[in-house]
Coordinates of C-alpha atoms (C1' of nucleotides) in Angstrom, one line a residue:
Chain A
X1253 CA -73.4 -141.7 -206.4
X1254 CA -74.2 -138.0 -205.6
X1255 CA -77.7 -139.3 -207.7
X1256 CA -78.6 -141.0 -204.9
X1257 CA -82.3 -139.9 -202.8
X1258 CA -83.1 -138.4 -206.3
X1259 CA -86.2 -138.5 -207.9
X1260 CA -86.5 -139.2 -211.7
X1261 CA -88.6 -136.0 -212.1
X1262 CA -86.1 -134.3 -210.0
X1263 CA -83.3 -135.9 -212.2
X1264 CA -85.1 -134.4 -215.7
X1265 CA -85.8 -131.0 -214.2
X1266 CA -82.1 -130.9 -213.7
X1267 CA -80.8 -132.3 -216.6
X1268 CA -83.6 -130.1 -218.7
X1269 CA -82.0 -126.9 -216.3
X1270 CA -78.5 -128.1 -217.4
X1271 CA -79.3 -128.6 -221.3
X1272 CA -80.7 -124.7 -220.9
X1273 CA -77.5 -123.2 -219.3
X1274 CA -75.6 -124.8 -221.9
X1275 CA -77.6 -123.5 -224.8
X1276 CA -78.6 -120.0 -223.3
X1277 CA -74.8 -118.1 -224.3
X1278 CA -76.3 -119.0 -228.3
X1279 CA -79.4 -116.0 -227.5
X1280 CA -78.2 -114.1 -224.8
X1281 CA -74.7 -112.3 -225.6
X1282 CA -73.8 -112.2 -222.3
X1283 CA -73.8 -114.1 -219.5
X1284 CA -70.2 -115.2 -219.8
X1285 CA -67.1 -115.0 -217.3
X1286 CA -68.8 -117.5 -214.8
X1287 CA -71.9 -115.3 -214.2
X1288 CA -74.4 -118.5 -213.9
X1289 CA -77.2 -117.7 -216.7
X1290 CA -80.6 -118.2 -215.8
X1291 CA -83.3 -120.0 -217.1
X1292 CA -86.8 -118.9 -217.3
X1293 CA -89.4 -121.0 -215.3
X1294 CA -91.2 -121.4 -219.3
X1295 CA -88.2 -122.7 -220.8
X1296 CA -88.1 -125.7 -218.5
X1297 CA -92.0 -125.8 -218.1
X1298 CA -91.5 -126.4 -222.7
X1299 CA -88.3 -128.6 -222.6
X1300 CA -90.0 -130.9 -220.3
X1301 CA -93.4 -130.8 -221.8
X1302 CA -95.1 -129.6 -218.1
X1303 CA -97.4 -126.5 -217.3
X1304 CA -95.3 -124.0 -215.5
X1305 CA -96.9 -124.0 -212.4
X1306 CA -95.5 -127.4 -212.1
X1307 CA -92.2 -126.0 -212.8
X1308 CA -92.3 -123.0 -210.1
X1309 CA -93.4 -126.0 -207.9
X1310 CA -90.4 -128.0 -208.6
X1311 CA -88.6 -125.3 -208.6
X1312 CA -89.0 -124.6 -205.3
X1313 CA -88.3 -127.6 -203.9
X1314 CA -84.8 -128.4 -205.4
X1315 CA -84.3 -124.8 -204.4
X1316 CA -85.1 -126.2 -201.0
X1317 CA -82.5 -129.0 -201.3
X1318 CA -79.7 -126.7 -202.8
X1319 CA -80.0 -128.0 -206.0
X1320 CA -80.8 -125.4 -207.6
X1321 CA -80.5 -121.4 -207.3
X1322 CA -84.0 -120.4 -207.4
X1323 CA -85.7 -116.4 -207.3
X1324 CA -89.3 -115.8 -207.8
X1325 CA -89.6 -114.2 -211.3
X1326 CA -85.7 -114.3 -212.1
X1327 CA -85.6 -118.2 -212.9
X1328 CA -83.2 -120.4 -211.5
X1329 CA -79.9 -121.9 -212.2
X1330 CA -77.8 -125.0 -211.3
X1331 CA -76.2 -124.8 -207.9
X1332 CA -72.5 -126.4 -207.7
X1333 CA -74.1 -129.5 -206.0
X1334 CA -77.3 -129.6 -208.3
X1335 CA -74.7 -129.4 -211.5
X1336 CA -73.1 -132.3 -210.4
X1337 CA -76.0 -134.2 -210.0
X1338 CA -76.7 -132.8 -213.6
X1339 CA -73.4 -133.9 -214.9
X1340 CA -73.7 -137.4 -213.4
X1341 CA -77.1 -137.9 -215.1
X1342 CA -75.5 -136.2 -218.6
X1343 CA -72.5 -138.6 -218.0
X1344 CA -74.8 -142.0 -217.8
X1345 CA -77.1 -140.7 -220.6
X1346 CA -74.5 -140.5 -223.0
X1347 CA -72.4 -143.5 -221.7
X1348 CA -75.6 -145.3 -222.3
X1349 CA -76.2 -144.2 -225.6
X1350 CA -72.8 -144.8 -226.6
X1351 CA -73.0 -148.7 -225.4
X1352 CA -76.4 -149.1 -226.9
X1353 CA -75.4 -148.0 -230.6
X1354 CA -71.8 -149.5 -230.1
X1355 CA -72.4 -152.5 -228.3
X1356 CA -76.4 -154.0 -229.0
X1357 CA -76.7 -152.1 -232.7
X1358 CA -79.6 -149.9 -231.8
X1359 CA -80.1 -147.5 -234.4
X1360 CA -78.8 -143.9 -233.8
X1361 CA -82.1 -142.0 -234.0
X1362 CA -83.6 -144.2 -231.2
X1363 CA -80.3 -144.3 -229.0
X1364 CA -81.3 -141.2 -227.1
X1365 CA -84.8 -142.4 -226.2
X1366 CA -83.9 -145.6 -224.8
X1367 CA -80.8 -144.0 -223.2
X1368 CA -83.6 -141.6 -221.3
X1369 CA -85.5 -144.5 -220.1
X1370 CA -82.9 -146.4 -218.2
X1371 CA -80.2 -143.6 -217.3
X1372 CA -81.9 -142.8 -213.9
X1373 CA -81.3 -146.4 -213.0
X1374 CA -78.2 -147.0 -213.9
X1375 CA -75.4 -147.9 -210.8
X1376 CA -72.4 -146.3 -211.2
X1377 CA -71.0 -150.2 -211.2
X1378 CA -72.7 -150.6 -213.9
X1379 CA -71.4 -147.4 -215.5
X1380 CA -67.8 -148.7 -215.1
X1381 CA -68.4 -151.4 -216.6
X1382 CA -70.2 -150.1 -220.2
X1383 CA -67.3 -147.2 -219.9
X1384 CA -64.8 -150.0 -219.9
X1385 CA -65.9 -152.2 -222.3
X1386 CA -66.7 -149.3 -224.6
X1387 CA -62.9 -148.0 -224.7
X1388 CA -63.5 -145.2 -222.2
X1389 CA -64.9 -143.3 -224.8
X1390 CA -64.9 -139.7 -224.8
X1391 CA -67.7 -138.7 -227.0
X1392 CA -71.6 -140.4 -227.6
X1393 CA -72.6 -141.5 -231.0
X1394 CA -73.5 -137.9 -231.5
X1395 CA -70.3 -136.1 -230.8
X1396 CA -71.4 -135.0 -227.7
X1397 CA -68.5 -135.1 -225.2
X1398 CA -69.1 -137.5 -222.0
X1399 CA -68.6 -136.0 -218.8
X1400 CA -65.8 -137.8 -216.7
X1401 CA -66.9 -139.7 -214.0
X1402 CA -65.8 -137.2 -211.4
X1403 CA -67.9 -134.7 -213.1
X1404 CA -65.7 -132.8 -215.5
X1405 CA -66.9 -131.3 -218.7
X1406 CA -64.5 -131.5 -222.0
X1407 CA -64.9 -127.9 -223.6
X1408 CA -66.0 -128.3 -226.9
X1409 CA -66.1 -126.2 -229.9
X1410 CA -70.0 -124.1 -229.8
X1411 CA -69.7 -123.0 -233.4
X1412 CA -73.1 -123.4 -235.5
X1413 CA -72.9 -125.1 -239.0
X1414 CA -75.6 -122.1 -239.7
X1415 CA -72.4 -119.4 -238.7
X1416 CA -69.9 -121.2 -241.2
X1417 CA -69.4 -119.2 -244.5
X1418 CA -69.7 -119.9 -248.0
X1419 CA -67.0 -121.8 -249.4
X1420 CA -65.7 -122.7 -246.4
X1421 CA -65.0 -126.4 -245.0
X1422 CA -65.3 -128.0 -241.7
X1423 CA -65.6 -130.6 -239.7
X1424 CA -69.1 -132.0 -238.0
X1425 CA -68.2 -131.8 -234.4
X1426 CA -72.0 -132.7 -233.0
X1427 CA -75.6 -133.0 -234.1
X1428 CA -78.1 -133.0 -231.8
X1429 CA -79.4 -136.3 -230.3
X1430 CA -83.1 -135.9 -229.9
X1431 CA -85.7 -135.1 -232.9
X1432 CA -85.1 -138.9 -234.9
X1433 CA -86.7 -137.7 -238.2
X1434 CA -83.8 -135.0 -238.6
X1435 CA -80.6 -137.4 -237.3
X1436 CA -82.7 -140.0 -239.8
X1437 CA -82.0 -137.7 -242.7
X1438 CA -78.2 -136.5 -241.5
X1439 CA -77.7 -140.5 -241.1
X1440 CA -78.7 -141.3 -244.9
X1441 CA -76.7 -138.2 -246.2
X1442 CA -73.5 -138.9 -244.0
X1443 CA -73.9 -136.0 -241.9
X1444 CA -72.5 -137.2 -239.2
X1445 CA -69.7 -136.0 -236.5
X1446 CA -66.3 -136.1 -237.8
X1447 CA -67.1 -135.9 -241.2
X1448 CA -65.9 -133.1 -243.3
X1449 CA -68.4 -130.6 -245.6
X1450 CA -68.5 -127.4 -247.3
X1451 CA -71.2 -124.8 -247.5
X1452 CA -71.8 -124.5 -251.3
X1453 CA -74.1 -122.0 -251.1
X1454 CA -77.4 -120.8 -249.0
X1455 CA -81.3 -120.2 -249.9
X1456 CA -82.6 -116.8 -249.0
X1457 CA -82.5 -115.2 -245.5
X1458 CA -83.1 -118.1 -242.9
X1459 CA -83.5 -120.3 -246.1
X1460 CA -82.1 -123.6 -246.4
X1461 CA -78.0 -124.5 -246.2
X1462 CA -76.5 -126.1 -249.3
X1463 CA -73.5 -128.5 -248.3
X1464 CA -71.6 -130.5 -249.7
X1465 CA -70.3 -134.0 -247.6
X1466 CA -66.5 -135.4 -248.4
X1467 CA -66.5 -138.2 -250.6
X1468 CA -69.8 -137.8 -251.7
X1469 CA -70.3 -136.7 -255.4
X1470 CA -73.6 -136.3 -255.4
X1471 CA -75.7 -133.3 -255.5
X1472 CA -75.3 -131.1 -251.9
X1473 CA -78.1 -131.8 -249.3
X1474 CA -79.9 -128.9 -248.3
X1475 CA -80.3 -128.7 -244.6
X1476 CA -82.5 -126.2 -242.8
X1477 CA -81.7 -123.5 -240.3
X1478 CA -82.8 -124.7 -237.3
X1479 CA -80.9 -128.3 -237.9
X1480 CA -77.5 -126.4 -239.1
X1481 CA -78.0 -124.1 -235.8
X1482 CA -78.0 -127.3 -233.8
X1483 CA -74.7 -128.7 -235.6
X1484 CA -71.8 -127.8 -234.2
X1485 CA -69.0 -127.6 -236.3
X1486 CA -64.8 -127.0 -235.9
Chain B
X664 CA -95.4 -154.3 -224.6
X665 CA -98.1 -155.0 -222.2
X666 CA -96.1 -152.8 -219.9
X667 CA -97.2 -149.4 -221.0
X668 CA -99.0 -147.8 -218.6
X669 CA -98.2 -149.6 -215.6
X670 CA -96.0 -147.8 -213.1
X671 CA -92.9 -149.4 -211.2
X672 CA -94.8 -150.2 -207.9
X673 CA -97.4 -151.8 -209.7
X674 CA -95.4 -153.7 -211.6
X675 CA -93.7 -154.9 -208.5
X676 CA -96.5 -155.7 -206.7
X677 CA -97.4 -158.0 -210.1
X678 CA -93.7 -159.6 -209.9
X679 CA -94.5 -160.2 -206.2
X680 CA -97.4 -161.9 -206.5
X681 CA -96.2 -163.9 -209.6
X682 CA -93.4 -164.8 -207.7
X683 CA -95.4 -166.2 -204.7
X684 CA -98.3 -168.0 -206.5
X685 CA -94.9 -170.0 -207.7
X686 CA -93.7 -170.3 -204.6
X687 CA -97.0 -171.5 -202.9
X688 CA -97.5 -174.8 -204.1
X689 CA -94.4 -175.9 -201.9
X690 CA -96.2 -175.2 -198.5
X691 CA -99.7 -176.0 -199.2
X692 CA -100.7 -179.3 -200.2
X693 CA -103.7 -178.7 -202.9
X694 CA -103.6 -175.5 -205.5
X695 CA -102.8 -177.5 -208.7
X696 CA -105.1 -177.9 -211.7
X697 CA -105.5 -175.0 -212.6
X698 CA -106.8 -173.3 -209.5
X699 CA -105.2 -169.9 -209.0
X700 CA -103.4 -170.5 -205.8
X701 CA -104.5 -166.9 -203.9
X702 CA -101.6 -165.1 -202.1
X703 CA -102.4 -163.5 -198.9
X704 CA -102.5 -159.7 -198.3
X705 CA -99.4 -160.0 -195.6
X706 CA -97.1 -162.0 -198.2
X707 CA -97.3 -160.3 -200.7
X708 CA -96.9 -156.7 -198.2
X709 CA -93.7 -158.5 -196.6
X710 CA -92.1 -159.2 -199.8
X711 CA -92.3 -156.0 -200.6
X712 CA -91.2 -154.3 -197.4
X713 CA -94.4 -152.6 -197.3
X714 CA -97.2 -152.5 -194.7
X715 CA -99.9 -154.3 -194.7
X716 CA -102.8 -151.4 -196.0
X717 CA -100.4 -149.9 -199.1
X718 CA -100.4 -154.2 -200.2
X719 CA -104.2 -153.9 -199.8
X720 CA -104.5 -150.6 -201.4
X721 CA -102.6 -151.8 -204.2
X722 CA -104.3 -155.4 -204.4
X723 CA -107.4 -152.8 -204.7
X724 CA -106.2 -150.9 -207.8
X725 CA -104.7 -153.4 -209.4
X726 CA -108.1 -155.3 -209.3
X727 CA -109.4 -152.3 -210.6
X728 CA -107.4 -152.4 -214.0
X729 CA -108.1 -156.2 -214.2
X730 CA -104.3 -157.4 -213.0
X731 CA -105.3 -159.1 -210.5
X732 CA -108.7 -160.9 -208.8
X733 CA -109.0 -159.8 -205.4
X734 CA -111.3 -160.9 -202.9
X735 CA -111.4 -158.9 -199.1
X736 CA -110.0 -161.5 -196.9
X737 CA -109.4 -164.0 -199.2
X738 CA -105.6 -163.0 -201.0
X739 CA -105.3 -162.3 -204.4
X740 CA -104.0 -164.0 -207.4
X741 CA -102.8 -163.1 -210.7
X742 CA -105.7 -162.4 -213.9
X743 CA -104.6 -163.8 -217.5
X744 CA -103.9 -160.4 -217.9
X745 CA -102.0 -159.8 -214.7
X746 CA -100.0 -163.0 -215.5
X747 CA -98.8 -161.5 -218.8
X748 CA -97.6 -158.4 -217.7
X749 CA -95.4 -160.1 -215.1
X750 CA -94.5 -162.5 -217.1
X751 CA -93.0 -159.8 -219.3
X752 CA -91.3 -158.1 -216.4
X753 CA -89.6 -161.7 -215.2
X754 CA -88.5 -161.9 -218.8
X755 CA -86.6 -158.4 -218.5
X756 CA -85.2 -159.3 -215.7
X757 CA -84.1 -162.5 -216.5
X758 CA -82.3 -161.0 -219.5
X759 CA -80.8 -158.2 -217.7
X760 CA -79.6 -160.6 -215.3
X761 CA -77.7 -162.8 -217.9
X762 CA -76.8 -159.4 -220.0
X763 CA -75.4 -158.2 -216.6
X764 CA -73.1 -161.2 -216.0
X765 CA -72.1 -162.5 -219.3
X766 CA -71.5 -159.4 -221.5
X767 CA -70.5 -157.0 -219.0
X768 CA -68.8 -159.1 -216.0
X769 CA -71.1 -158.3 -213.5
X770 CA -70.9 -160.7 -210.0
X771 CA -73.5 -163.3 -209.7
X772 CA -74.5 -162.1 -206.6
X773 CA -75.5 -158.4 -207.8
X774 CA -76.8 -158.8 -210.9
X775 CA -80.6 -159.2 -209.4
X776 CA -80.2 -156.1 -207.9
X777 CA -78.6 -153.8 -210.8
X778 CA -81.4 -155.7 -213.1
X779 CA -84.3 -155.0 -210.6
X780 CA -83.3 -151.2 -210.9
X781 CA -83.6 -151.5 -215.0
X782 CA -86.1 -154.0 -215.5
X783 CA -89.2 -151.8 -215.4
X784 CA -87.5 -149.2 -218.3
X785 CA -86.1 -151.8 -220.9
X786 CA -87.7 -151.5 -224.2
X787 CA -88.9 -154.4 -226.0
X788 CA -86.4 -153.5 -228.7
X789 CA -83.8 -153.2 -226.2
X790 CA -84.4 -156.7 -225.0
X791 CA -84.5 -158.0 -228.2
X792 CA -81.0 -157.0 -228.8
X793 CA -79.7 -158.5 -225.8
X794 CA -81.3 -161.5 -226.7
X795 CA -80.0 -161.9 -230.1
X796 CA -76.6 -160.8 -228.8
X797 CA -76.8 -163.6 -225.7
X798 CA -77.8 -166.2 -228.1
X799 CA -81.4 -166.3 -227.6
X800 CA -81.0 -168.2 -223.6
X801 CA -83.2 -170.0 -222.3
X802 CA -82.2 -169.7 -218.7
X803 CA -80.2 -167.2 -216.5
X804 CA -77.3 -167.2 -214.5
X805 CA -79.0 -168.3 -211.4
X806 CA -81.0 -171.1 -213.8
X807 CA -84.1 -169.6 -213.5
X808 CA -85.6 -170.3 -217.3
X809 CA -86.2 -167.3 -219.5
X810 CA -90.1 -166.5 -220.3
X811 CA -90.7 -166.1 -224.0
X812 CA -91.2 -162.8 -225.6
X813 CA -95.1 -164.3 -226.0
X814 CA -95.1 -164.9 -222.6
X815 CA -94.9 -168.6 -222.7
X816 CA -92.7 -169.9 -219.3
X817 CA -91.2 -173.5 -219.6
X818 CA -92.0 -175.6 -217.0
X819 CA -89.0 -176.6 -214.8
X820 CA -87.8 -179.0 -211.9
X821 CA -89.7 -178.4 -208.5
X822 CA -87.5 -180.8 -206.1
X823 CA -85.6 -178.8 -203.6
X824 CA -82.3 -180.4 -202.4
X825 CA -83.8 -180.5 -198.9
X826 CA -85.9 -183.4 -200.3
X827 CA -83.1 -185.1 -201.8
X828 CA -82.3 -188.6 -200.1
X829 CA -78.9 -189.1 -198.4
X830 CA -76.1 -190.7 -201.1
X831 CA -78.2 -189.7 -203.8
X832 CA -77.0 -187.6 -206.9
X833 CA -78.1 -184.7 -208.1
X834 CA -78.1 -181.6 -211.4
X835 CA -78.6 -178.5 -209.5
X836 CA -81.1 -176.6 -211.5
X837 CA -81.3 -173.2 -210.1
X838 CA -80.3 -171.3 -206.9
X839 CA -82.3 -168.4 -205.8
X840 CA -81.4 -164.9 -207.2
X841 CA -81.5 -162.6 -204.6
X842 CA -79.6 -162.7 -201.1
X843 CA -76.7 -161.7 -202.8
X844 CA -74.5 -163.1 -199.1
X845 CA -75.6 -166.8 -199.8
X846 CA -74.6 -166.6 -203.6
X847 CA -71.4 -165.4 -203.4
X848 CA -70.8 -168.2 -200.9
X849 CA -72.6 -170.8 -203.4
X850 CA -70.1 -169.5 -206.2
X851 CA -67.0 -169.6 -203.9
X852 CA -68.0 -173.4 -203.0
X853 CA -69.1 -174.6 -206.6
X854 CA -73.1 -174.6 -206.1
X855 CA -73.9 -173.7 -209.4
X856 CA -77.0 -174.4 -212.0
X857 CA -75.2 -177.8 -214.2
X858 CA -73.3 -179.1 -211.3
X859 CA -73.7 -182.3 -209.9
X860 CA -74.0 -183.2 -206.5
X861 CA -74.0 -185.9 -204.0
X862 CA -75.5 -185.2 -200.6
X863 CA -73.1 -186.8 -198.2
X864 CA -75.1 -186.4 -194.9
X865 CA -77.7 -184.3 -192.5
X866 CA -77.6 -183.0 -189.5
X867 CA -79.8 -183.3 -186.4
X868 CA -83.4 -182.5 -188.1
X869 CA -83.4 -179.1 -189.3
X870 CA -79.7 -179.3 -189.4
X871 CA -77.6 -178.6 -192.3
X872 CA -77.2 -181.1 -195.3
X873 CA -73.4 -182.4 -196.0
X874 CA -72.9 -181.9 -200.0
X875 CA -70.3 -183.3 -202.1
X876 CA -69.7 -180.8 -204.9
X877 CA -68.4 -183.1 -208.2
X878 CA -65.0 -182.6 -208.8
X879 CA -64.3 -181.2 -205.7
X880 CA -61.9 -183.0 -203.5
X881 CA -62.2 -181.4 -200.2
X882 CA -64.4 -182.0 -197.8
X883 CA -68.3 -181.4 -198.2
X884 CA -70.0 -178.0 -197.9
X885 CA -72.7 -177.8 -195.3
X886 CA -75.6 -176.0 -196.7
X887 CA -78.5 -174.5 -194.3
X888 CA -82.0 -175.4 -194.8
X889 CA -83.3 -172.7 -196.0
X890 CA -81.2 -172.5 -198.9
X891 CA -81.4 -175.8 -199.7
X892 CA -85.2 -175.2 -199.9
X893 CA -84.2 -172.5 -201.9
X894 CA -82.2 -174.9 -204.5
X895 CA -83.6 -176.9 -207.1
X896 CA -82.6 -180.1 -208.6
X897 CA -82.9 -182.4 -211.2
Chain C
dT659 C1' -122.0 -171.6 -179.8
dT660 C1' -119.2 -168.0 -178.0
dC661 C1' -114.7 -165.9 -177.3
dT662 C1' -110.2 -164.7 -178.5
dT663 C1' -106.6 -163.7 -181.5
dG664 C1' -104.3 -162.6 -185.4
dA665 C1' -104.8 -161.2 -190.1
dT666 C1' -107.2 -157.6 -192.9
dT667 C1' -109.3 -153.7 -194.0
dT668 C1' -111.0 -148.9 -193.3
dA669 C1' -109.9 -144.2 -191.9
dG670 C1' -107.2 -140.4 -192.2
dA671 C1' -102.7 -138.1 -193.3
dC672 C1' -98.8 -137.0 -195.9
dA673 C1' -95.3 -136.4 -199.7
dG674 C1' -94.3 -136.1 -204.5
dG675 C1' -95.8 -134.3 -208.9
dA676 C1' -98.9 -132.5 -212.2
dC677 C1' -103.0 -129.6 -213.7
dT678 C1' -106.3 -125.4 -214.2
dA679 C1' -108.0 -121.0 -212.8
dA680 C1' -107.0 -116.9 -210.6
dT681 C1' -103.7 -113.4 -209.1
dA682 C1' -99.4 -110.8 -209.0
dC683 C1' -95.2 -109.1 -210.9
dT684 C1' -92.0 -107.0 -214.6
dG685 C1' -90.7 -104.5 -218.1
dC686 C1' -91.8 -101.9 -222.0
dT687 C1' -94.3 -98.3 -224.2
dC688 C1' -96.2 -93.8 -224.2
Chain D
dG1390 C1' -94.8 -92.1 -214.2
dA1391 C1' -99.1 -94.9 -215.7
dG1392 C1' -100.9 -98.6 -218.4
dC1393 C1' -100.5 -103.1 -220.6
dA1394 C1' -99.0 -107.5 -222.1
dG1395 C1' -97.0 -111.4 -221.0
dT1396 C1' -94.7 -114.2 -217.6
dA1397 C1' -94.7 -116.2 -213.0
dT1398 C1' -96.6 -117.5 -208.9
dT1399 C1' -100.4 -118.7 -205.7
dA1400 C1' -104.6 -121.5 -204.7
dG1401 C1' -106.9 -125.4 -204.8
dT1402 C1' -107.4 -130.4 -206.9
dC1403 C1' -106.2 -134.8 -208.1
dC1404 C1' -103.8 -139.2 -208.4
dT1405 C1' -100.0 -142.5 -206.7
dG1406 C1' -98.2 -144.7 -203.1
dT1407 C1' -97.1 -145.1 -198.4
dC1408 C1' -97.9 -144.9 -193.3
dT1409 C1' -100.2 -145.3 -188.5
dA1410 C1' -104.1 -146.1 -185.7
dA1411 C1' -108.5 -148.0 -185.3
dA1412 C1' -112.1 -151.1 -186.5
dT1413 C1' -113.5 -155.6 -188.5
dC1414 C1' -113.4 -160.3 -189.9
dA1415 C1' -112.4 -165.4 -189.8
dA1416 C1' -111.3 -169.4 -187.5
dG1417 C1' -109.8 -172.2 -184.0
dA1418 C1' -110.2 -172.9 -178.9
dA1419 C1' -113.1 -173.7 -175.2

DNA sequence: TTCTTGATTTAGACAGGACTAATACTGCTC
DNA sequence: GAGCAGTATTAGTCCTGTCTAAATCAAGAA
């Protein structure tokens, strides 16, 4: 496993470095066409809850081991190596969430936190295994798609619930997997990848969303803006 | 879980030192009643492929947080405290182990390993589910017995096969879990925890031990004398 | 009782990671 | 183009854990 050697701070840095390239293209406008974005030292000093000196540090040194693109004040992005590691680390979080809601029960909202604790350990053996017994599944409990094992990456829709239109209906492609409270709430109101809604109507600027859930006649849930930005919808 | 707090080298250094206080009562004579049996500084450092001053810088710390009572010189031995912790950490792996190899198919011979590498990261709700979904076991696939979640450990056989008498038949109770060479051998022969055997015959002193495997027609397997130390019977 | 030897511990370094305080750079404004 | 605000980096510490080399202890041999 390319994993091998590395550290489980070096691991999250990367993983944290991956989450951020995927998300920038949402605030930047460009930064398309293979140009690699880069992310600010800050952003992964706040994802991973870690001053940013610690992050210039750490920085540095998968810079040093080509895992990462690195110039002082211009942030740093994944090298090709340092994105596979990324992708192998993506690929047994998700497996692993996957298995634990599938195959032990554990409740959705708590899936990603356990899957954090043990995906650094996983063996790829073991990997094989979960993949197999699970189906060979193609997307976690959250809609995310799973990277294959060789490291590639299913394109998936990036359209935001929050950019769907009045009226109009879709289907719930992914919620996010951290923040439990929220996936609590989209859990009890069936919000929940593959399901089908309709924005009924919206609050005032940035206000809440109004949508409506298939099969559900009760009154629409209201959702916020920064949840419906995180939804991705198709 | 008692866990918290306690990093993965600590917590190996505990599972070390539980491990040999069980062991010790096999080479010296006395250490029963209730008398912690002290482990000595170079045991516990060549169990862990460590040298000698990180085992005593460690005994040091852990004595510090009250895991362990450790006197210069004298070894070390597990506190109440100590004791629970790595009781809780046998119990993971334990678990693991039989998780490993009865719901995902993993060989006998590497499940120590992959569960060594999860152990210290497996949340007590985690473990519950695998429980539940195992049946609530009492002992794993090597026949080592399970620890209670309270950290209660039932007391088991302590005759080694060595010490069984010519013609005389045996219940193998457990094998050892690592060495992963020797297990797969032990499979492939029919050595397993709830088999009955007959030992046929020694060798010169030291020698191997001739073992008649029940149901097994062909000829006896010889079995060194290590490993044989290593097995335990009923 | 003294000596020798082998096990242990102390001393001193180092690598990985993280933090705070202080300094330097960038980019925007005027 | 100069000044400023905010972001990043350097400096200097600390804590874990590990190592090697050097000093020390404990116990059996003489």
């Amino acid at each position: 496993m390319v994993v091998t050697g590395t550290s489980r701070a070096a691991l999250a840095y990367l993983k944290a470095l991956y989450a951020l390239e995927e998300e920038s293209p949402r605030s930047g406008a460009r930064g398309r066409l293979g140009t690699a974005r880069r992310v600010t030292t800050s952003a992964i000093a706040e994802r991973l809850a870690v001053s940013a000196p610690s992050a210039t540090n750490m920085l540095k040194r998968l810079a040093a081991r080509d895992l990462v693109s690195y110039e002082p004040y211009k942030g740093a992005s994944l090298t090709r190596k340092g994105r596979a590691v990324a992708l192998e680390i993506v690929r047994h979080h998700r497996l692993l969430e996957t298995y634990l809601v599938e195959a032990l029960g554990v409740p959705w909202e708590e899936a990603h936190a356990e899957a954090e604790a043990l995906e650094s350990n996983l063996s790829e053996s073991v990997e094989e295994r979960m993949f197999a017994a699970l189906g060979r599944p193609r997307f976690d409990p959250h809609g995310h798609s799973i990277p294959t094992r060789n490291g590639a990456m299913p394109k998936t829709s990036r359209r935001s619930l929050w950019d769907v239109s009045d009226g109009e209906a879709v289907l719930v492609a992914q919620v996010p997997d951290s923040h439990s409270d929220a996936l609590r709430y989209l859990a009890e109101v069936g919000v929940l990848p593959g399901v089908r809604v309709t924005i009924e109507s919206r609050g005032p600027v940035g206000g809440p969303l109004f949508v409506r859930v298939e099969d559900n006649e009760d009154a629409p849930v209201a959702l916020s803006k920064e949840i419906t930005e995180a939804i991705w919808v198709h």
